[in-house]
Amino acid sequence: DAGVIQSPRHEVTEMGQEVTLRCKPISGHDYLFWYRQTMMRGLELLIYFNNNVPIDDSGMPEDRFSAKMPNASFSTLKIQPSEPRDSAVYFCASSGLANEQFFGPGTRLTVL
Amino acid sequence: KQEVTQIPAALSVPEGENLVLNCSFTDSAIYNLQWFRQDPGKGLTSLLLIQSSQREQTSGRLNASLDKSSGRSTLYIAASQPGDSATYLCAVSGSARQLTFGSGTQLTVLP
């Protein structure tokens, strides 16, 4: 198995632009999580899905953030418009029956 | 609200030493506990998962224990090697599945 796949690995954009991060979970996993990691706040859960349905989005910082999971093998996290304080590493993770979470390599986002 | 604390924040040991990393959590109603390793600029690698009904898990030179009643877990690393240098993160899961992370212990193993 290829593990959790995220793209792009690095993204540099200017303030006000739309940013879309992508994730492909491990095949057969029914839970998908989006996390954000910063030096100041550590790892924070943004939103998670079960069987493609959003279960808890209370960690999404603002309405500028949105996430979708149109099918079991794909999810997106969108930021529109982006701001410099959104700069962070965004991780996607998935889990199956045993609830062991496996993380992707992350997307390092820099908003200028 | 669940809070996870890891002590120490940083640790430096000579190669070959056995060491223990500590993790404590405030709410004992957990579903499981997971230990991760993170190398600089990289993602998280799952090391061990302990279900709430278990007391410990072992993988190679790693052994993790769980004491739910006291809200504590330890990660024991035997015969440490320079390749073990990384940040080690502890995370707990409630019934809702999402993980709450500690801030990590940055381990440096000196050759």
PDB file of C-alpha atoms in Angstrom:
ATOM      1  CA  ASP A   1       0.000   0.000   0.000  1.00  0.00           C
ATOM      2  CA  ALA A   2       1.254   3.483  -0.862  1.00  0.00           C
ATOM      3  CA  GLY A   3       0.082   4.984   2.407  1.00  0.00           C
ATOM      4  CA  VAL A   4      -1.716   8.311   2.666  1.00  0.00           C
ATOM      5  CA  ILE A   5      -0.914  10.535  -0.288  1.00  0.00           C
ATOM      6  CA  GLN A   6      -1.014  14.320  -0.129  1.00  0.00           C
ATOM      7  CA  SER A   7      -0.476  16.946  -2.783  1.00  0.00           C
ATOM      8  CA  PRO A   8       1.096  19.332  -3.269  1.00  0.00           C
ATOM      9  CA  ARG A   9       4.007  18.805  -0.868  1.00  0.00           C
ATOM     10  CA  HIS A  10       4.816  22.503  -0.858  1.00  0.00           C
ATOM     11  CA  GLU A  11       2.631  25.470  -1.724  1.00  0.00           C
ATOM     12  CA  VAL A  12       3.635  29.110  -1.792  1.00  0.00           C
ATOM     13  CA  THR A  13       0.906  31.612  -2.511  1.00  0.00           C
ATOM     14  CA  GLU A  14       0.044  35.233  -1.990  1.00  0.00           C
ATOM     15  CA  MET A  15      -2.469  36.544   0.475  1.00  0.00           C
ATOM     16  CA  GLY A  16      -5.995  36.481  -0.910  1.00  0.00           C
ATOM     17  CA  GLN A  17      -5.450  33.545  -3.239  1.00  0.00           C
ATOM     18  CA  GLU A  18      -7.397  30.296  -3.061  1.00  0.00           C
ATOM     19  CA  VAL A  19      -5.476  27.233  -1.910  1.00  0.00           C
ATOM     20  CA  THR A  20      -6.593  23.630  -2.383  1.00  0.00           C
ATOM     21  CA  LEU A  21      -4.901  20.767  -0.601  1.00  0.00           C
ATOM     22  CA  ARG A  22      -5.552  17.182  -1.645  1.00  0.00           C
ATOM     23  CA  CYS A  23      -5.512  13.839   0.113  1.00  0.00           C
ATOM     24  CA  LYS A  24      -5.901  10.216  -0.883  1.00  0.00           C
ATOM     25  CA  PRO A  25      -6.458   7.971   2.167  1.00  0.00           C
ATOM     26  CA  ILE A  26      -5.343   4.384   2.538  1.00  0.00           C
ATOM     27  CA  SER A  27      -7.688   2.081   0.652  1.00  0.00           C
ATOM     28  CA  GLY A  28     -10.286   0.521   2.938  1.00  0.00           C
ATOM     29  CA  HIS A  29      -9.989   3.137   5.676  1.00  0.00           C
ATOM     30  CA  ASP A  30     -13.317   4.706   6.584  1.00  0.00           C
ATOM     31  CA  TYR A  31     -12.057   7.655   8.637  1.00  0.00           C
ATOM     32  CA  LEU A  32     -10.191  10.654   7.267  1.00  0.00           C
ATOM     33  CA  PHE A  33      -8.720  13.487   9.330  1.00  0.00           C
ATOM     34  CA  TRP A  34      -7.245  16.889   8.486  1.00  0.00           C
ATOM     35  CA  TYR A  35      -4.723  18.367  10.947  1.00  0.00           C
ATOM     36  CA  ARG A  36      -2.674  21.553  11.021  1.00  0.00           C
ATOM     37  CA  GLN A  37       0.744  21.833  12.685  1.00  0.00           C
ATOM     38  CA  THR A  38       2.386  25.080  13.756  1.00  0.00           C
ATOM     39  CA  MET A  39       5.212  25.837  16.141  1.00  0.00           C
ATOM     40  CA  MET A  40       2.919  27.871  18.364  1.00  0.00           C
ATOM     41  CA  ARG A  41      -0.080  25.551  18.576  1.00  0.00           C
ATOM     42  CA  GLY A  42       1.319  22.120  17.757  1.00  0.00           C
ATOM     43  CA  LEU A  43      -0.971  19.626  16.021  1.00  0.00           C
ATOM     44  CA  GLU A  44      -4.633  20.579  15.838  1.00  0.00           C
ATOM     45  CA  LEU A  45      -7.526  18.633  14.374  1.00  0.00           C
ATOM     46  CA  LEU A  46      -9.437  20.672  11.811  1.00  0.00           C
ATOM     47  CA  ILE A  47     -12.136  18.270  10.624  1.00  0.00           C
ATOM     48  CA  TYR A  48     -12.763  14.578  10.218  1.00  0.00           C
ATOM     49  CA  PHE A  49     -14.966  12.377   8.044  1.00  0.00           C
ATOM     50  CA  ASN A  50     -16.500   8.955   8.502  1.00  0.00           C
ATOM     51  CA  ASN A  51     -17.625   7.159   5.359  1.00  0.00           C
ATOM     52  CA  ASN A  52     -17.239  10.446   3.428  1.00  0.00           C
ATOM     53  CA  VAL A  53     -19.540  12.336   5.816  1.00  0.00           C
ATOM     54  CA  PRO A  54     -18.130  15.229   7.894  1.00  0.00           C
ATOM     55  CA  ILE A  55     -18.517  14.343  11.572  1.00  0.00           C
ATOM     56  CA  ASP A  56     -16.839  17.178  13.446  1.00  0.00           C
ATOM     57  CA  ASP A  57     -15.644  20.437  11.911  1.00  0.00           C
ATOM     58  CA  SER A  58     -15.366  22.378  15.154  1.00  0.00           C
ATOM     59  CA  GLY A  59     -11.618  22.746  14.630  1.00  0.00           C
ATOM     60  CA  MET A  60     -11.992  24.622  11.347  1.00  0.00           C
ATOM     61  CA  PRO A  61     -10.719  28.077  12.273  1.00  0.00           C
ATOM     62  CA  GLU A  62     -12.949  30.228  10.095  1.00  0.00           C
ATOM     63  CA  ASP A  63     -15.423  30.204   7.252  1.00  0.00           C
ATOM     64  CA  ARG A  64     -12.498  30.682   4.930  1.00  0.00           C
ATOM     65  CA  PHE A  65     -11.742  26.983   5.458  1.00  0.00           C
ATOM     66  CA  SER A  66     -13.820  24.242   3.864  1.00  0.00           C
ATOM     67  CA  ALA A  67     -13.322  20.525   3.346  1.00  0.00           C
ATOM     68  CA  LYS A  68     -14.995  17.949   1.162  1.00  0.00           C
ATOM     69  CA  MET A  69     -14.828  14.225   0.648  1.00  0.00           C
ATOM     70  CA  PRO A  70     -16.701  13.404  -2.572  1.00  0.00           C
ATOM     71  CA  ASN A  71     -15.740   9.716  -2.438  1.00  0.00           C
ATOM     72  CA  ALA A  72     -13.842   7.210  -0.311  1.00  0.00           C
ATOM     73  CA  SER A  73     -10.536   7.836  -2.057  1.00  0.00           C
ATOM     74  CA  PHE A  74     -10.300  11.614  -2.194  1.00  0.00           C
ATOM     75  CA  SER A  75     -10.620  14.655   0.041  1.00  0.00           C
ATOM     76  CA  THR A  76      -9.817  18.345  -0.324  1.00  0.00           C
ATOM     77  CA  LEU A  77      -9.161  21.144   2.120  1.00  0.00           C
ATOM     78  CA  LYS A  78      -9.704  24.581   0.662  1.00  0.00           C
ATOM     79  CA  ILE A  79      -8.736  27.981   2.019  1.00  0.00           C
ATOM     80  CA  GLN A  80     -10.327  30.998   0.360  1.00  0.00           C
ATOM     81  CA  PRO A  81      -9.055  33.666   0.717  1.00  0.00           C
ATOM     82  CA  SER A  82      -5.727  32.663   2.235  1.00  0.00           C
ATOM     83  CA  GLU A  83      -3.951  34.795   4.856  1.00  0.00           C
ATOM     84  CA  PRO A  84      -0.346  34.779   6.142  1.00  0.00           C
ATOM     85  CA  ARG A  85      -1.499  33.288   9.476  1.00  0.00           C
ATOM     86  CA  ASP A  86      -2.666  30.200   7.581  1.00  0.00           C
ATOM     87  CA  SER A  87       0.977  29.293   6.949  1.00  0.00           C
ATOM     88  CA  ALA A  88       1.518  25.869   8.497  1.00  0.00           C
ATOM     89  CA  VAL A  89       1.981  22.208   7.650  1.00  0.00           C
ATOM     90  CA  TYR A  90      -1.319  20.524   6.868  1.00  0.00           C
ATOM     91  CA  PHE A  91      -1.561  16.776   7.421  1.00  0.00           C
ATOM     92  CA  CYS A  92      -4.127  14.288   6.279  1.00  0.00           C
ATOM     93  CA  ALA A  93      -4.526  10.991   8.149  1.00  0.00           C
ATOM     94  CA  SER A  94      -6.757   7.957   7.760  1.00  0.00           C
ATOM     95  CA  SER A  95      -7.767   5.060   9.961  1.00  0.00           C
ATOM     96  CA  GLY A  96      -9.703   1.842   9.716  1.00  0.00           C
ATOM     97  CA  LEU A  97     -11.191  -0.671  12.094  1.00  0.00           C
ATOM     98  CA  ALA A  98      -8.358  -0.620  14.644  1.00  0.00           C
ATOM     99  CA  ASN A  99      -8.426   3.185  14.838  1.00  0.00           C
ATOM    100  CA  GLU A 100      -4.682   3.438  14.294  1.00  0.00           C
ATOM    101  CA  GLN A 101      -4.146   6.676  12.407  1.00  0.00           C
ATOM    102  CA  PHE A 102      -1.677   6.831   9.546  1.00  0.00           C
ATOM    103  CA  PHE A 103      -0.433  10.190   8.409  1.00  0.00           C
ATOM    104  CA  GLY A 104       0.522  11.532   5.023  1.00  0.00           C
ATOM    105  CA  PRO A 105       3.752  13.464   4.430  1.00  0.00           C
ATOM    106  CA  GLY A 106       1.999  16.800   4.798  1.00  0.00           C
ATOM    107  CA  THR A 107       1.673  19.951   2.713  1.00  0.00           C
ATOM    108  CA  ARG A 108       3.831  22.879   3.770  1.00  0.00           C
ATOM    109  CA  LEU A 109       1.821  26.025   3.039  1.00  0.00           C
ATOM    110  CA  THR A 110       3.389  29.452   2.947  1.00  0.00           C
ATOM    111  CA  VAL A 111       1.129  32.467   2.429  1.00  0.00           C
ATOM    112  CA  LEU A 112       3.049  35.644   1.633  1.00  0.00           C
TER     113      LEU A 112
ATOM    114  CA  LYS B   1     -11.544  18.989  27.387  1.00  0.00           C
ATOM    115  CA  GLN B   2      -8.741  16.446  27.085  1.00  0.00           C
ATOM    116  CA  GLU B   3      -5.224  17.769  27.662  1.00  0.00           C
ATOM    117  CA  VAL B   4      -2.066  15.809  26.938  1.00  0.00           C
ATOM    118  CA  THR B   5       1.284  16.689  28.482  1.00  0.00           C
ATOM    119  CA  GLN B   6       4.688  15.300  27.589  1.00  0.00           C
ATOM    120  CA  ILE B   7       7.706  15.608  29.825  1.00  0.00           C
ATOM    121  CA  PRO B   8      10.509  16.351  29.212  1.00  0.00           C
ATOM    122  CA  ALA B   9      10.217  18.679  26.219  1.00  0.00           C
ATOM    123  CA  ALA B  10      13.747  17.765  25.166  1.00  0.00           C
ATOM    124  CA  LEU B  11      16.148  14.983  26.085  1.00  0.00           C
ATOM    125  CA  SER B  12      19.734  14.283  25.112  1.00  0.00           C
ATOM    126  CA  VAL B  13      21.337  10.917  25.874  1.00  0.00           C
ATOM    127  CA  PRO B  14      24.484   9.025  24.861  1.00  0.00           C
ATOM    128  CA  GLU B  15      24.129   6.146  22.438  1.00  0.00           C
ATOM    129  CA  GLY B  16      23.286   2.809  24.063  1.00  0.00           C
ATOM    130  CA  GLU B  17      21.338   4.267  26.961  1.00  0.00           C
ATOM    131  CA  ASN B  18      17.851   3.026  27.831  1.00  0.00           C
ATOM    132  CA  LEU B  19      15.346   5.864  28.179  1.00  0.00           C
ATOM    133  CA  VAL B  20      11.754   6.608  29.105  1.00  0.00           C
ATOM    134  CA  LEU B  21       9.479   9.244  27.646  1.00  0.00           C
ATOM    135  CA  ASN B  22       6.435  10.290  29.626  1.00  0.00           C
ATOM    136  CA  CYS B  23       2.913  11.222  28.603  1.00  0.00           C
ATOM    137  CA  SER B  24      -0.002  12.206  30.838  1.00  0.00           C
ATOM    138  CA  PHE B  25      -3.623  12.964  30.001  1.00  0.00           C
ATOM    139  CA  THR B  26      -6.407  14.563  32.015  1.00  0.00           C
ATOM    140  CA  ASP B  27      -9.452  12.515  30.980  1.00  0.00           C
ATOM    141  CA  SER B  28      -9.087   8.776  31.568  1.00  0.00           C
ATOM    142  CA  ALA B  29     -12.071   7.943  29.338  1.00  0.00           C
ATOM    143  CA  ILE B  30      -9.895   7.211  26.327  1.00  0.00           C
ATOM    144  CA  TYR B  31     -10.450   4.801  23.457  1.00  0.00           C
ATOM    145  CA  ASN B  32      -6.771   4.267  22.735  1.00  0.00           C
ATOM    146  CA  LEU B  33      -3.340   5.884  22.904  1.00  0.00           C
ATOM    147  CA  GLN B  34      -0.887   6.177  20.061  1.00  0.00           C
ATOM    148  CA  TRP B  35       2.825   7.009  20.008  1.00  0.00           C
ATOM    149  CA  PHE B  36       4.296   8.658  16.932  1.00  0.00           C
ATOM    150  CA  ARG B  37       7.715   9.642  15.728  1.00  0.00           C
ATOM    151  CA  GLN B  38       8.294  12.791  13.667  1.00  0.00           C
ATOM    152  CA  ASP B  39      11.565  13.545  11.917  1.00  0.00           C
ATOM    153  CA  PRO B  40      12.353  17.179  11.023  1.00  0.00           C
ATOM    154  CA  GLY B  41      10.313  18.342   8.054  1.00  0.00           C
ATOM    155  CA  LYS B  42       8.544  14.999   7.780  1.00  0.00           C
ATOM    156  CA  GLY B  43       5.182  13.493   8.573  1.00  0.00           C
ATOM    157  CA  LEU B  44       4.235  11.388  11.586  1.00  0.00           C
ATOM    158  CA  THR B  45       5.110   7.711  11.740  1.00  0.00           C
ATOM    159  CA  SER B  46       2.958   5.514  13.965  1.00  0.00           C
ATOM    160  CA  LEU B  47       5.090   3.549  16.422  1.00  0.00           C
ATOM    161  CA  LEU B  48       2.653   1.838  18.758  1.00  0.00           C
ATOM    162  CA  LEU B  49      -1.080   1.773  19.400  1.00  0.00           C
ATOM    163  CA  ILE B  50      -2.420   0.738  22.798  1.00  0.00           C
ATOM    164  CA  GLN B  51      -6.123   0.025  23.085  1.00  0.00           C
ATOM    165  CA  SER B  52      -7.799   1.168  26.310  1.00  0.00           C
ATOM    166  CA  SER B  53      -8.150  -2.451  27.472  1.00  0.00           C
ATOM    167  CA  GLN B  54      -4.425  -3.126  27.083  1.00  0.00           C
ATOM    168  CA  ARG B  55      -1.589  -2.404  29.487  1.00  0.00           C
ATOM    169  CA  GLU B  56       1.331  -2.407  27.086  1.00  0.00           C
ATOM    170  CA  GLN B  57       2.524  -2.948  23.534  1.00  0.00           C
ATOM    171  CA  THR B  58       5.960  -3.852  22.239  1.00  0.00           C
ATOM    172  CA  SER B  59       7.652  -3.396  18.892  1.00  0.00           C
ATOM    173  CA  GLY B  60      11.331  -4.209  18.623  1.00  0.00           C
ATOM    174  CA  ARG B  61      13.271  -1.972  21.023  1.00  0.00           C
ATOM    175  CA  LEU B  62      10.139   0.002  21.885  1.00  0.00           C
ATOM    176  CA  ASN B  63       7.717  -0.722  24.697  1.00  0.00           C
ATOM    177  CA  ALA B  64       4.744   1.448  25.542  1.00  0.00           C
ATOM    178  CA  SER B  65       2.681   1.126  28.694  1.00  0.00           C
ATOM    179  CA  LEU B  66      -0.709   2.541  29.596  1.00  0.00           C
ATOM    180  CA  ASP B  67      -2.222   3.226  33.010  1.00  0.00           C
ATOM    181  CA  LYS B  68      -5.655   4.654  32.348  1.00  0.00           C
ATOM    182  CA  SER B  69      -6.576   5.138  35.996  1.00  0.00           C
ATOM    183  CA  SER B  70      -3.645   7.450  36.597  1.00  0.00           C
ATOM    184  CA  GLY B  71      -3.785   9.018  33.133  1.00  0.00           C
ATOM    185  CA  ARG B  72      -0.244   8.049  32.191  1.00  0.00           C
ATOM    186  CA  SER B  73       1.705   6.334  29.450  1.00  0.00           C
ATOM    187  CA  THR B  74       5.406   5.734  29.015  1.00  0.00           C
ATOM    188  CA  LEU B  75       7.468   4.914  25.951  1.00  0.00           C
ATOM    189  CA  TYR B  76      10.576   2.903  26.755  1.00  0.00           C
ATOM    190  CA  ILE B  77      13.375   2.834  24.203  1.00  0.00           C
ATOM    191  CA  ALA B  78      16.056   0.223  24.780  1.00  0.00           C
ATOM    192  CA  ALA B  79      19.654   0.571  23.667  1.00  0.00           C
ATOM    193  CA  SER B  80      19.139   3.939  21.993  1.00  0.00           C
ATOM    194  CA  GLN B  81      20.822   4.702  18.657  1.00  0.00           C
ATOM    195  CA  PRO B  82      21.551   7.989  16.854  1.00  0.00           C
ATOM    196  CA  GLY B  83      18.853   6.997  14.341  1.00  0.00           C
ATOM    197  CA  ASP B  84      16.303   7.240  17.154  1.00  0.00           C
ATOM    198  CA  SER B  85      16.802  11.013  17.234  1.00  0.00           C
ATOM    199  CA  ALA B  86      13.430  12.594  16.458  1.00  0.00           C
ATOM    200  CA  THR B  87      10.425  14.166  18.139  1.00  0.00           C
ATOM    201  CA  TYR B  88       8.151  11.651  19.845  1.00  0.00           C
ATOM    202  CA  LEU B  89       4.474  12.512  20.107  1.00  0.00           C
ATOM    203  CA  CYS B  90       1.829  10.959  22.304  1.00  0.00           C
ATOM    204  CA  ALA B  91      -1.836  11.199  21.295  1.00  0.00           C
ATOM    205  CA  VAL B  92      -5.046   9.954  22.894  1.00  0.00           C
ATOM    206  CA  SER B  93      -8.346   9.147  21.233  1.00  0.00           C
ATOM    207  CA  GLY B  94     -11.768   9.422  22.746  1.00  0.00           C
ATOM    208  CA  SER B  95     -14.880   7.564  21.604  1.00  0.00           C
ATOM    209  CA  ALA B  96     -15.247  10.068  18.794  1.00  0.00           C
ATOM    210  CA  ARG B  97     -11.938   8.889  17.299  1.00  0.00           C
ATOM    211  CA  GLN B  98     -10.155  12.201  16.956  1.00  0.00           C
ATOM    212  CA  LEU B  99      -6.663  12.413  18.450  1.00  0.00           C
ATOM    213  CA  THR B 100      -5.505  14.972  20.988  1.00  0.00           C
ATOM    214  CA  PHE B 101      -1.748  15.412  20.813  1.00  0.00           C
ATOM    215  CA  GLY B 102       0.889  16.319  23.342  1.00  0.00           C
ATOM    216  CA  SER B 103       3.545  18.845  22.403  1.00  0.00           C
ATOM    217  CA  GLY B 104       6.196  16.158  22.007  1.00  0.00           C
ATOM    218  CA  THR B 105       9.609  15.223  23.377  1.00  0.00           C
ATOM    219  CA  GLN B 106      12.574  16.083  21.175  1.00  0.00           C
ATOM    220  CA  LEU B 107      15.101  13.262  21.585  1.00  0.00           C
ATOM    221  CA  THR B 108      18.747  13.508  20.601  1.00  0.00           C
ATOM    222  CA  VAL B 109      20.930  10.410  20.837  1.00  0.00           C
ATOM    223  CA  LEU B 110      24.600  11.321  20.750  1.00  0.00           C
ATOM    224  CA  PRO B 111      27.076   8.974  19.028  1.00  0.00           C
TER     225      PRO B 111
END
